[in-house]
XYZ file of C-alpha atoms in Angstrom:
546
model
C 0.789 -36.377 -5.373
C -0.718 -32.938 -4.894
C -3.574 -32.202 -7.266
C -4.834 -28.862 -8.475
C -7.922 -29.179 -6.284
C -5.722 -29.854 -3.258
C -3.569 -26.827 -4.023
C -6.629 -24.644 -4.508
C -8.051 -25.628 -1.129
C -4.603 -25.374 0.476
C -4.204 -21.746 -0.585
C -7.735 -20.954 0.584
C -6.874 -22.560 3.923
C -3.628 -20.585 4.053
C -5.525 -17.359 3.412
C -7.911 -18.138 6.252
C -5.054 -18.975 8.607
C -3.078 -15.781 8.032
C -6.276 -13.729 8.096
C -7.418 -15.260 11.381
C -4.023 -14.525 12.942
C -3.142 -11.243 11.249
C -3.454 -9.159 14.422
C -0.971 -11.317 16.302
C 1.456 -10.940 13.389
C 0.881 -7.183 13.337
C 1.793 -7.070 17.024
C 5.246 -8.467 16.248
C 6.110 -5.135 14.654
C 8.816 -3.715 16.905
C 8.675 -0.199 15.441
C 6.384 1.994 17.577
C 5.263 4.199 14.686
C 1.924 3.228 13.077
C 2.558 1.651 9.694
C 1.203 -0.789 7.113
C 1.367 -3.800 9.425
C 2.866 -7.038 8.138
C 0.048 -9.394 9.100
C -2.608 -7.226 7.513
C -0.614 -6.744 4.300
C 0.137 -10.459 3.943
C -3.469 -11.336 4.742
C -4.850 -8.981 2.097
C -2.351 -10.296 -0.446
C -3.356 -13.909 0.252
C -7.018 -12.921 0.244
C -6.647 -11.670 -3.334
C -5.612 -15.187 -4.361
C -8.372 -16.799 -2.286
C -11.056 -14.736 -3.979
C -9.741 -15.695 -7.396
C -9.353 -19.398 -6.573
C -12.872 -19.559 -5.122
C -14.092 -19.099 -8.687
C -12.238 -22.228 -9.881
C -14.236 -25.448 -9.773
C -13.766 -29.028 -10.922
C -11.813 -32.048 -9.725
C -9.537 -32.096 -12.777
C -7.879 -28.746 -12.148
C -4.204 -28.868 -13.215
C -1.915 -27.910 -10.349
C 0.050 -25.584 -12.641
C -3.076 -23.681 -13.625
C -4.107 -23.206 -9.987
C -0.629 -22.006 -9.020
C -0.533 -19.587 -11.924
C -3.971 -18.141 -11.082
C -2.991 -17.703 -7.440
C 0.329 -16.044 -8.297
C -1.315 -13.643 -10.738
C -3.937 -12.621 -8.167
C -1.292 -12.161 -5.451
C 0.826 -10.045 -7.763
C -2.042 -7.643 -8.381
C -3.254 -7.753 -4.792
C 0.184 -7.370 -3.163
C 0.322 -4.725 -0.417
C 3.404 -3.541 1.406
C 6.858 -5.057 1.138
C 5.815 -8.232 2.953
C 2.887 -8.743 0.574
C 5.064 -8.196 -2.469
C 7.643 -10.715 -1.236
C 4.844 -13.220 -0.579
C 3.555 -12.720 -4.120
C 7.060 -13.203 -5.512
C 7.438 -16.485 -3.628
C 4.218 -17.758 -5.167
C 5.179 -16.406 -8.582
C 8.287 -18.602 -8.424
C 6.242 -21.561 -7.213
C 3.889 -21.087 -10.171
C 6.847 -21.002 -12.538
C 8.129 -24.262 -11.076
C 4.746 -25.975 -11.461
C 3.935 -24.604 -14.907
C 2.043 -27.020 -17.179
C 1.986 -29.769 -14.533
C -1.238 -31.651 -13.818
C -0.052 -32.921 -10.421
C 2.983 -32.248 -8.259
C 5.240 -34.832 -6.671
C 7.928 -34.427 -4.028
C 10.611 -33.296 -6.473
C 8.201 -30.872 -8.140
C 7.321 -29.249 -4.815
C 10.982 -28.887 -3.845
C 11.873 -27.394 -7.232
C 8.893 -25.023 -7.186
C 9.706 -23.728 -3.715
C 13.324 -23.218 -4.760
C 12.089 -21.172 -7.726
C 10.027 -19.158 -5.246
C 13.154 -18.405 -3.213
C 15.015 -17.266 -6.327
C 12.132 -15.023 -7.350
C 11.970 -13.323 -3.949
C 15.725 -12.890 -3.469
C 16.246 -11.532 -6.981
C 13.724 -8.759 -6.373
C 15.376 -7.454 -3.200
C 18.465 -5.323 -3.768
C 19.975 -5.959 -0.324
C 18.415 -9.101 1.207
C 18.431 -9.092 5.005
C 18.856 -12.410 6.763
C 16.652 -13.097 9.753
C 13.534 -12.172 7.782
C 10.889 -13.888 5.651
C 13.598 -14.429 3.026
C 15.635 -16.574 5.408
C 12.570 -18.551 6.442
C 11.579 -19.454 2.883
C 15.186 -20.169 1.817
C 15.865 -22.643 4.625
C 12.480 -24.289 4.073
C 13.307 -24.768 0.389
C 16.761 -26.155 1.207
C 15.189 -28.753 3.521
C 12.677 -29.709 0.834
C 15.357 -30.031 -1.823
C 17.574 -32.221 0.360
C 14.727 -34.486 1.463
C 13.349 -34.873 -2.061
C 16.477 -36.816 -3.004
C 15.106 -39.803 -1.081
C 11.479 -38.967 -0.250
C 8.781 -39.374 -2.913
C 5.753 -38.343 -0.802
C 4.905 -34.702 -1.565
C 2.914 -34.316 1.651
C 5.877 -35.405 3.776
C 7.993 -32.905 1.869
C 5.567 -30.118 2.772
C 5.532 -31.251 6.390
C 9.318 -30.886 6.392
C 8.935 -27.459 4.765
C 6.749 -26.314 7.660
C 9.138 -27.711 10.276
C 12.142 -26.061 8.646
C 10.287 -22.763 8.299
C 9.383 -22.841 12.004
C 12.980 -23.596 13.005
C 14.232 -20.747 10.816
C 11.637 -18.419 12.300
C 12.625 -19.329 15.871
C 16.224 -18.450 14.996
C 15.496 -14.996 13.530
C 16.155 -13.209 16.873
C 19.688 -14.612 16.784
C 20.217 -13.071 13.346
C 18.653 -9.666 14.006
C 19.605 -8.162 17.370
C 16.663 -5.762 17.238
C 14.306 -8.758 17.335
C 16.114 -10.284 20.301
C 16.024 -6.987 22.190
C 12.250 -6.865 21.757
C 11.713 -10.558 22.465
C 9.944 -11.307 19.170
C 10.457 -13.233 15.948
C 10.310 -11.725 12.457
C 6.751 -10.740 11.534
C 7.060 -11.619 7.843
C 8.545 -15.003 8.678
C 5.714 -15.669 11.133
C 3.176 -14.805 8.450
C 4.808 -17.220 6.015
C 4.802 -20.027 8.605
C 1.065 -19.476 9.126
C 0.505 -19.645 5.373
C 2.571 -22.829 4.984
C 0.794 -24.507 7.928
C -2.568 -23.503 6.491
C -1.626 -25.336 3.319
C -0.349 -28.365 5.272
C -3.769 -28.779 6.899
C -5.243 -29.572 3.486
C -2.325 -31.626 2.199
C -2.305 -33.851 5.314
C -5.973 -34.611 5.863
C -8.016 -32.397 3.548
C -9.062 -29.998 6.309
C -9.484 -26.380 5.300
C -8.835 -24.126 8.279
C -12.127 -22.272 8.754
C -12.361 -18.535 8.273
C -13.213 -16.232 11.144
C -15.806 -14.649 8.872
C -13.764 -12.186 6.833
C -12.173 -14.522 4.293
C -13.730 -16.834 1.670
C -13.855 -20.588 2.276
C -14.118 -23.320 -0.378
C -17.103 -25.501 -1.128
C -20.195 -25.888 1.008
C -22.406 -22.865 1.390
C -19.730 -20.424 0.339
C -19.542 -20.941 -3.402
C -18.070 -18.583 -5.953
C -21.164 -16.358 -6.276
C -21.438 -15.935 -2.531
C -17.754 -15.030 -2.236
C -18.035 -12.311 -4.869
C -21.211 -10.930 -3.353
C -19.556 -10.771 0.041
C -16.619 -8.858 -1.385
C -18.982 -6.453 -3.118
C -20.833 -5.832 0.130
C -17.585 -4.563 1.628
C -17.854 -1.545 -0.703
C -19.859 0.902 1.420
C -20.352 3.476 -1.333
C -20.818 1.957 -4.768
C -20.418 4.809 -7.259
C -17.219 6.722 -7.973
C -18.036 10.136 -9.438
C -15.390 12.427 -10.944
C -15.918 15.639 -12.887
C -14.927 19.274 -13.342
C -17.154 22.265 -12.614
C -16.681 25.342 -14.778
C -17.618 27.940 -12.192
C -20.342 30.457 -12.877
C -18.569 33.836 -12.316
C -21.753 35.232 -10.774
C -22.044 32.342 -8.307
C -20.758 33.214 -4.836
C -21.350 29.787 -3.289
C -18.341 28.397 -1.428
C -16.906 25.041 -2.582
C -16.595 24.217 1.119
C -20.381 23.865 1.242
C -20.253 21.374 -1.634
C -17.518 19.412 0.143
C -19.556 19.335 3.366
C -22.602 18.023 1.509
C -20.625 15.343 -0.330
C -19.028 14.196 2.922
C -22.529 13.763 4.370
C -23.530 11.295 1.628
C -20.217 9.577 0.801
C -16.495 9.282 1.378
C -13.145 9.726 -0.421
C -14.238 13.311 -1.053
C -11.886 15.633 -2.924
C -13.043 19.152 -3.815
C -10.232 21.317 -5.160
C -10.969 24.950 -6.019
C -8.665 26.027 -8.858
C -10.304 29.409 -9.375
C -12.384 29.051 -12.548
C -12.601 25.269 -12.168
C -13.590 23.028 -9.249
C -12.284 19.454 -9.380
C -14.560 16.908 -7.685
C -14.132 13.253 -6.698
C -16.492 11.319 -4.395
C -17.649 7.778 -3.612
C -21.397 7.671 -2.883
C -24.574 5.679 -3.356
C -26.332 8.733 -4.822
C -24.532 9.864 -7.990
C -27.624 11.722 -9.148
C -27.637 13.840 -6.007
C -23.914 14.457 -6.410
C -24.450 15.808 -9.935
C -27.479 17.865 -8.898
C -25.547 19.495 -6.053
C -22.598 20.274 -8.319
C -24.822 21.949 -10.916
C -25.488 24.688 -8.375
C -21.889 25.869 -8.919
C -21.669 25.863 -12.707
C -21.527 23.691 -15.797
C -20.069 20.191 -15.553
C -17.481 18.648 -17.862
C -15.363 15.446 -17.957
C -18.078 13.571 -16.067
C -17.095 10.009 -15.152
C -19.240 7.733 -12.965
C -18.118 4.155 -12.239
C -20.167 1.439 -10.535
C -17.467 0.008 -8.258
C -19.588 -2.947 -7.085
C -20.234 -3.994 -10.669
C -16.565 -3.559 -11.526
C -15.577 -5.754 -8.569
C -18.128 -8.461 -9.412
C -17.116 -8.520 -13.083
C -13.394 -8.065 -12.548
C -12.626 -11.135 -14.656
C -15.030 -10.168 -17.442
C -14.597 -6.479 -18.172
C -11.466 -4.992 -19.668
C -8.957 -4.268 -16.934
C -7.813 -1.071 -18.562
C -10.639 0.811 -20.276
C -9.618 3.328 -22.869
C -10.039 7.047 -22.614
C -11.382 9.676 -24.963
C -8.879 12.173 -23.558
C -6.003 12.852 -26.000
C -2.786 11.123 -24.986
C -0.023 13.361 -23.661
C 3.709 12.670 -23.254
C 3.830 12.465 -19.435
C 1.424 11.727 -16.599
C 1.666 11.347 -12.837
C 0.110 9.062 -10.230
C 0.767 9.882 -6.576
C -0.063 7.989 -3.395
C -1.531 10.340 -0.806
C -4.154 10.736 1.907
C -5.867 13.846 3.231
C -7.799 16.439 1.248
C -5.113 19.090 1.594
C -2.266 16.779 0.593
C -4.164 15.379 -2.393
C -5.114 18.912 -3.405
C -1.446 19.938 -3.460
C -0.530 16.978 -5.650
C -3.365 17.737 -8.058
C -2.388 21.392 -8.265
C 1.154 20.322 -9.135
C -0.096 18.150 -11.995
C -0.867 14.714 -10.553
C -3.431 13.062 -12.843
C -4.453 10.323 -10.425
C -4.328 10.143 -6.647
C -4.028 6.659 -5.184
C -5.565 6.691 -1.741
C -3.079 5.367 0.786
C 0.087 5.885 2.730
C 1.113 4.886 6.225
C -1.164 2.057 7.537
C -3.003 2.115 4.197
C -0.684 0.516 1.663
C -2.395 0.335 -1.751
C -2.123 -2.859 -3.756
C -0.241 -3.283 -6.999
C -3.610 -3.447 -8.742
C -4.656 -0.132 -7.189
C -1.501 1.457 -8.573
C -1.861 -0.241 -11.959
C -5.467 0.952 -12.233
C -4.368 4.536 -11.654
C -1.613 4.208 -14.264
C -4.004 2.897 -16.881
C -6.501 5.700 -16.299
C -3.934 8.342 -17.187
C -3.955 9.303 -20.896
C -0.175 9.519 -21.147
C 2.557 7.535 -22.879
C 4.914 7.758 -19.912
C 3.581 7.687 -16.334
C 5.633 8.598 -13.281
C 4.492 6.972 -10.021
C 5.232 8.637 -6.686
C 4.735 6.058 -3.861
C 5.646 8.592 -1.137
C 6.219 5.767 1.349
C 9.051 3.242 1.534
C 6.589 0.383 2.117
C 4.767 1.095 -1.166
C 7.736 1.283 -3.541
C 7.955 -2.478 -4.168
C 4.219 -2.765 -4.884
C 4.509 0.132 -7.337
C 7.431 -1.498 -9.124
C 5.418 -4.688 -9.616
C 3.011 -2.655 -11.761
C 5.724 -1.779 -14.302
C 5.627 -5.032 -16.325
C 1.831 -5.214 -16.060
C 1.268 -1.974 -17.943
C 1.637 -1.361 -21.666
C 2.704 2.194 -20.877
C 6.189 3.357 -20.042
C 6.175 3.497 -16.232
C 8.813 5.050 -13.975
C 8.579 4.567 -10.213
C 10.283 7.360 -8.305
C 11.600 6.156 -4.952
C 9.927 8.910 -2.961
C 9.689 7.756 0.648
C 7.667 10.657 2.063
C 4.966 13.059 0.930
C 7.334 16.083 1.013
C 9.750 14.172 -1.220
C 6.913 13.480 -3.656
C 5.938 17.140 -3.744
C 9.574 18.128 -4.258
C 9.863 15.678 -7.138
C 6.763 17.013 -8.897
C 7.992 20.585 -8.554
C 11.165 19.588 -10.388
C 9.373 18.175 -13.449
C 10.311 19.890 -16.706
C 8.120 19.116 -19.741
C 10.979 20.005 -22.084
C 13.183 17.210 -20.742
C 13.049 13.535 -21.731
C 11.563 10.901 -19.456
C 14.991 9.683 -18.364
C 16.227 13.217 -17.726
C 13.133 13.994 -15.691
C 13.515 10.806 -13.680
C 17.015 11.815 -12.640
C 16.102 15.446 -11.987
C 12.996 14.580 -9.978
C 14.822 12.049 -7.811
C 17.651 14.503 -7.221
C 15.115 17.085 -6.083
C 13.349 14.552 -3.842
C 16.591 13.563 -2.165
C 17.297 17.191 -1.290
C 14.065 17.437 0.692
C 14.406 16.631 4.377
C 11.268 15.301 6.024
C 10.104 15.634 9.585
C 7.119 13.713 10.927
C 5.253 13.951 14.200
C 3.037 11.042 15.194
C 2.319 8.838 18.218
C 3.615 5.530 19.573
C 1.170 2.699 18.942
C 2.939 0.316 21.303
C 5.509 0.193 24.078
C 8.943 -0.128 22.545
C 12.569 0.867 22.818
C 14.426 3.400 20.692
C 18.221 3.623 20.957
C 18.086 2.056 24.408
C 15.390 4.426 25.695
C 11.916 3.203 26.607
C 8.974 4.509 24.589
C 5.480 4.229 26.029
C 2.332 3.764 23.994
C 0.692 7.119 23.295
C 3.844 9.221 23.595
C 4.552 11.726 20.834
C 7.273 10.719 18.381
C 9.331 12.962 16.115
C 11.036 11.443 13.076
C 13.801 12.899 10.945
C 13.961 11.315 7.501
C 12.314 8.163 8.865
C 14.390 7.811 12.038
C 12.879 8.430 15.477
C 14.920 11.150 17.146
C 12.400 12.802 19.480
C 10.131 11.400 22.186
C 7.893 14.060 23.689
C 4.525 14.711 25.303
C 3.559 17.721 23.181
C 3.004 17.746 19.410
C 4.096 21.336 18.779
C 7.214 20.990 20.930
C 8.120 17.767 19.125
C 7.637 19.480 15.739
C 9.829 22.378 16.838
C 12.624 20.041 17.989
C 12.545 18.028 14.778
C 12.588 21.140 12.595
C 15.464 22.649 14.575
C 17.511 19.489 13.992
C 16.733 19.431 10.262
C 17.611 23.098 9.783
C 20.986 22.493 11.429
C 21.741 19.772 8.858
C 21.285 21.982 5.803
C 21.177 25.487 4.424
C 17.455 25.178 3.800
C 15.446 28.332 3.298
C 11.887 26.985 3.181
C 9.936 25.134 5.858
C 6.461 23.847 5.009
C 4.287 22.242 7.672
C 1.243 20.174 6.718
C -1.035 19.660 9.699
C -3.193 16.572 10.003
C -6.854 15.778 10.431
C -6.546 15.432 14.228
C -4.988 18.851 14.841
C -7.322 21.572 16.176
C -7.224 25.263 15.260
C -5.651 26.291 18.557
C -2.750 23.936 18.046
C -2.273 25.207 14.500
C -2.088 28.817 15.732
C 0.379 27.836 18.441
C 2.562 26.012 15.903
C 2.548 29.000 13.515
C 3.514 31.398 16.313
C 6.241 29.057 17.595
C 7.752 28.461 14.157
C 7.721 32.104 13.121
C 9.339 33.097 16.415
C 11.984 30.333 16.418
C 12.723 29.930 12.706
C 11.366 33.046 10.978
C 14.823 34.562 10.560
C 16.205 31.315 9.100
C 13.542 30.220 6.660
C 10.262 31.063 4.990
C 7.498 29.393 7.010
C 4.314 28.047 5.391
C 1.575 26.131 7.229
C -0.951 24.150 5.174
C -3.987 22.060 6.118
C -2.913 18.639 4.833
C -5.782 16.748 6.431
C -3.611 13.616 6.561
C -4.310 10.790 9.024
C -1.736 9.333 11.442
C 0.672 12.268 11.339
C -0.046 15.373 13.397
C 2.516 17.209 11.291
C 4.487 16.532 8.105
C 7.412 18.928 7.840
C 9.254 19.690 4.623
C 12.655 21.385 4.932
C 14.389 22.395 1.695
């Protein structure tokens, strides 16, 4: 029989195993564009459960209670599509083990089958040859064996063997995997998690952490785990406020931004004319306030101790109330880069969730933003296809009405916000905003993070890539030339009259001037050209054509 204590340690071991091997799983990604890598997302999702389970002590822990606590933590900590699917698998497992003190062979088989159902039901078009196939075939083996086998540990051993066999076969199911000579990354991550659990079930050995994940018992008790997590927060205070500008004050908000960046991070300073909106993470909130007072009077001051919030996550209210009057609609948008976040705020976004490509926010991050917004109905704009599932997991966790718009790019998110009409109902706005988003064509210029192959052509690490609506269509050696080619293709596909280019944090002034000159010369007679400092990471240029 598998006890609650065994399951607790097994999940901690699994978290260590996927965390220790996350880079090798990330490297299985066959797409050359930098993204929210599978190994990292699955590791961070499992780590959320490990942190929670490290706080559970006692030899009489019911297995159902442990499974439920782990599933709840994974749900909130899920990042990226792979992390969400992992959380759904464990949500089903928790459902199958509910109210059980110990789990036998039949219980394990039934729980894993419930995990398969949970994961498959959440995916509109399941693709075989992925993590879904791996977990399904593992559950089928467990269910068949449980008809004659009563040893739960032997059942789990068979689960691991079946998962490995299914993983080894994924290249035969997905030609793109075979062409690259790799197995499915999500399936590999799941095998590592299952084998991490087997280590405890077989002989009680918890796979040791490489130093970045919590381990059970010994010198790393619950208090030490929480303290370690708190230490990962470099800047402990989140300060947000508005400055009512003194009309006689000629100081530039750029100077305030420069100062805040010298003492903290996550800096947002948006100059809206009479009002300056400020957000910063620092260890010196007093100095932040003092510096801001040089520009005018402060209102809507909010300072949160993020280390204290993290340490007391299970004690304090998850969703503190607000003194701000509730309004009908609110907006939470995922974005990165001062310029991009500034645009979203100017268009009415109440909360900006830091993230995007390579930085997939968790379900809890999204839920926290939703709950901060004093609105009855909150629209969430993920602005990345790998964040949509995590956003949707927040819907049942909130008491508010939440609508997740399936915006896959930042330009689509901006297009959706522009289409909002306060006189329409929530449902009408959802349809209108998605229709507007779908009419926006997106170009992206980035770099190849690995050698790969695109449509039979070799791509070398470091080469410049141009994407049209998520598909790589251009391989180049020059960022401006790649942007021009992508934009030319997009303009040919539509009767668009507006082209907006957001340039990233790694683009210098000379390149920006060259891009403006090139675009005005090549496309000035076809469309209105606007170039904006987006400040986004990863992408040299984000191009909106509408």
